[in-house]
Amino acid sequence: MIYLPNTQEDAYIGYRYAENFANGHGLTFNNGDYVEGYSNFLFIILLSLSYKIGVSTTLASKSIGIISSLLILLILPKIISYLSNWRCGYIVRYLPSLCLSSYPAFTYWTTSGMETTFFASLLVIAFYFTIKEQNNLYLASLFYILATLVRMEGVLYFISTVIAYSVHNYIVMRKIDKIFFRRLLVITIPYIIAIIIWELWRWNYYGNFLPNTYYIKMPAPDQIFPISRGIVYMSSFWNSIGGISILLLSLLFVFGKYPIFIKLYYMLIQLFWHLYLREANGDWMVLHRFYIHLVPFIFIFLSISIGYIIKNQKALNTLLIAYIIGFSLYSTYHYRNNQYHNTIGLQSEVHVGKWLKNNIDQNKTLAVLNAGALPYFSKLKIIDYYGLMDSELSRMPLREVLIDMDSDGIKETKSMERFNPDWLLDQKPDLIEIPGKIIEGRLVTYAPLAKILFDNDRFKSMYSLEPIISSGQCNIFKAIY
């Protein structure tokens, strides 16, 4: 319950899309601008339906997150039972759920207002129906469809399933028979048809087969994207759950007499996801959002691997109890410096957003760094620095820029950015948000893009030298041209 007040900044992007859709303005962030600046389609549709019947988007999003997390915790023991042919002890069976429920990152994202645990739950359920004795491949295909509609990364899990299932059947049967083909078609055809229909709708509605968020994350084909942040992100996550040894330990079950399908499936989702994270350069959000859907599978196969190694039941139970306690303490210590409640910065954006809504003409345009709380509460038309809501800026090439973050006259900070201050100023926004503290005419900020803009001579000539409102690190400057 202590995490309920937490709402992640980017959750407000989905809230604004959902409320605009419910109010008849289409799936748009700015009314009339058809840009897919979200990456959680199905989640937004559910929020919109909830809003339409009188449930706030905040309450709906947190409820979905909590229900999804509970479903994961309930299904994991069943998955362990199926994989071990019901021969595992209670502690092995419930280890994944106990570890997951004590993992601070999982709890944080449960009530963040985002689709993170909803996406994870659909993938876990899809896997459950794939391995179930009755072989419910229709249901597995359905949940892979739903997962992909929530986040496109679901296709990586679907591809892993199809490859693993195909290899498993070929090795076991030593031939490709009609039964295999029928089962393969059951899981692939509905998925392919559903995704084709969705992509055709996306092209018709937005004019693109990929969301705008893709172009912001990924470089152009002819560009080299720095991967250091992606590697650091991966390393940081594995450190949060005990180090790379946990990954290696979770893979030991492949030496046991388990179906080839689950061995290959786990190795493929690990491989595909880490390749994707390297290309996407990790994630800027706290507490490893991009690993939350993978963590249940890590704990599933970690539990099976430990059970495979240690045959003595008493020794196994003792070790697992010690691991659960140790993991809980270690992960809590690892995340000790993270803020679980609304940060001061987010509270400031909420305050400033409400002030703008009550004091500024709603026909005005506001340029912002983060397209979350401030746009949601201000209700103004938005231009964002990253181009999340602008297909032109999001497709601009990455370029290396030098940023004088310390205002000491030595341009020493290098950054690969699409942001172009002249492009933003050419849009002539009525108001511009610049986060940070202004001390003796200098901007002290955590945001390189804000620093670039604040030091731009055109900005200084076009906008007021003093903000019209300032709260915390949120400053709003008004046009004077």
XYZ file of N, CA, C and O in Angstrom, residues 30 61 68-70 82 122 138 180 204 258 287 307 313 332 334 349 355 358 360 367 371 387 427:
96
model
N -2.349 15.865 -28.866
C -2.885 17.194 -29.190
C -4.049 17.011 -30.148
O -3.918 16.305 -31.164
N -5.599 2.571 -14.041
C -4.253 2.082 -14.351
C -3.641 1.352 -13.158
O -3.014 0.297 -13.317
N -2.902 -7.426 -12.263
C -1.926 -8.138 -13.098
C -0.833 -8.768 -12.257
O -0.445 -9.927 -12.477
N -0.342 -8.033 -11.269
C 0.711 -8.562 -10.407
C 0.214 -9.750 -9.592
O 0.932 -10.745 -9.415
N -1.001 -9.667 -9.084
C -1.569 -10.781 -8.329
C -1.722 -12.018 -9.211
O -1.471 -13.150 -8.766
N 3.784 -27.663 -13.391
C 3.743 -28.306 -14.699
C 5.139 -28.692 -15.177
O 5.355 -29.797 -15.697
N 0.403 -10.878 -19.147
C -0.066 -11.496 -20.391
C 0.972 -12.471 -20.940
O 0.619 -13.541 -21.465
N -4.583 -22.242 -28.710
C -5.460 -21.132 -29.095
C -5.369 -20.014 -28.057
O -5.237 -18.829 -28.398
N 2.014 -31.754 -35.898
C 2.865 -30.610 -35.594
C 2.427 -29.397 -36.406
O 2.294 -28.290 -35.872
N -3.478 3.253 -41.563
C -4.620 4.074 -41.964
C -4.832 5.244 -41.010
O -5.211 6.348 -41.435
N 14.546 -31.961 -18.982
C 13.373 -31.110 -19.175
C 13.103 -30.989 -20.666
O 14.021 -31.182 -21.494
N 14.458 1.794 -11.594
C 14.020 0.465 -11.180
C 13.710 -0.496 -12.328
O 12.774 -1.280 -12.284
N 16.467 -26.720 -7.849
C 15.883 -28.031 -7.559
C 16.580 -29.147 -8.300
O 16.673 -30.281 -7.803
N 16.036 -32.977 -0.067
C 14.921 -32.068 0.128
C 15.145 -31.121 1.302
O 14.822 -29.933 1.230
N 16.381 -4.919 -1.572
C 15.930 -3.714 -0.863
C 17.103 -2.775 -0.623
O 16.985 -1.548 -0.806
N 19.830 -2.648 -2.442
C 20.281 -2.142 -3.741
C 19.477 -0.926 -4.171
O 20.023 0.018 -4.751
N 5.679 19.761 -11.245
C 5.045 19.785 -12.561
C 3.523 19.742 -12.443
O 2.815 20.396 -13.210
N -1.683 25.363 -12.478
C -1.639 26.829 -12.545
C -1.827 27.301 -13.982
O -2.563 28.249 -14.256
N -5.426 27.101 -15.166
C -6.319 28.110 -14.594
C -5.974 29.531 -14.996
O -6.816 30.438 -14.856
N -3.799 30.443 -18.030
C -3.328 30.651 -19.394
C -4.405 30.238 -20.392
O -5.101 29.237 -20.204
N 5.981 24.272 -24.880
C 7.067 23.343 -25.184
C 7.601 22.767 -23.880
O 7.861 23.516 -22.932
N 6.842 14.869 -21.502
C 5.462 15.007 -21.985
C 4.450 14.360 -21.059
O 3.404 13.901 -21.500
N 10.487 15.094 -29.536
C 9.733 14.784 -30.738
C 8.785 13.627 -30.569
O 8.351 13.015 -31.551
N 9.090 26.758 -34.240
C 7.674 26.439 -33.997
C 6.968 27.554 -33.239
O 5.747 27.582 -33.149
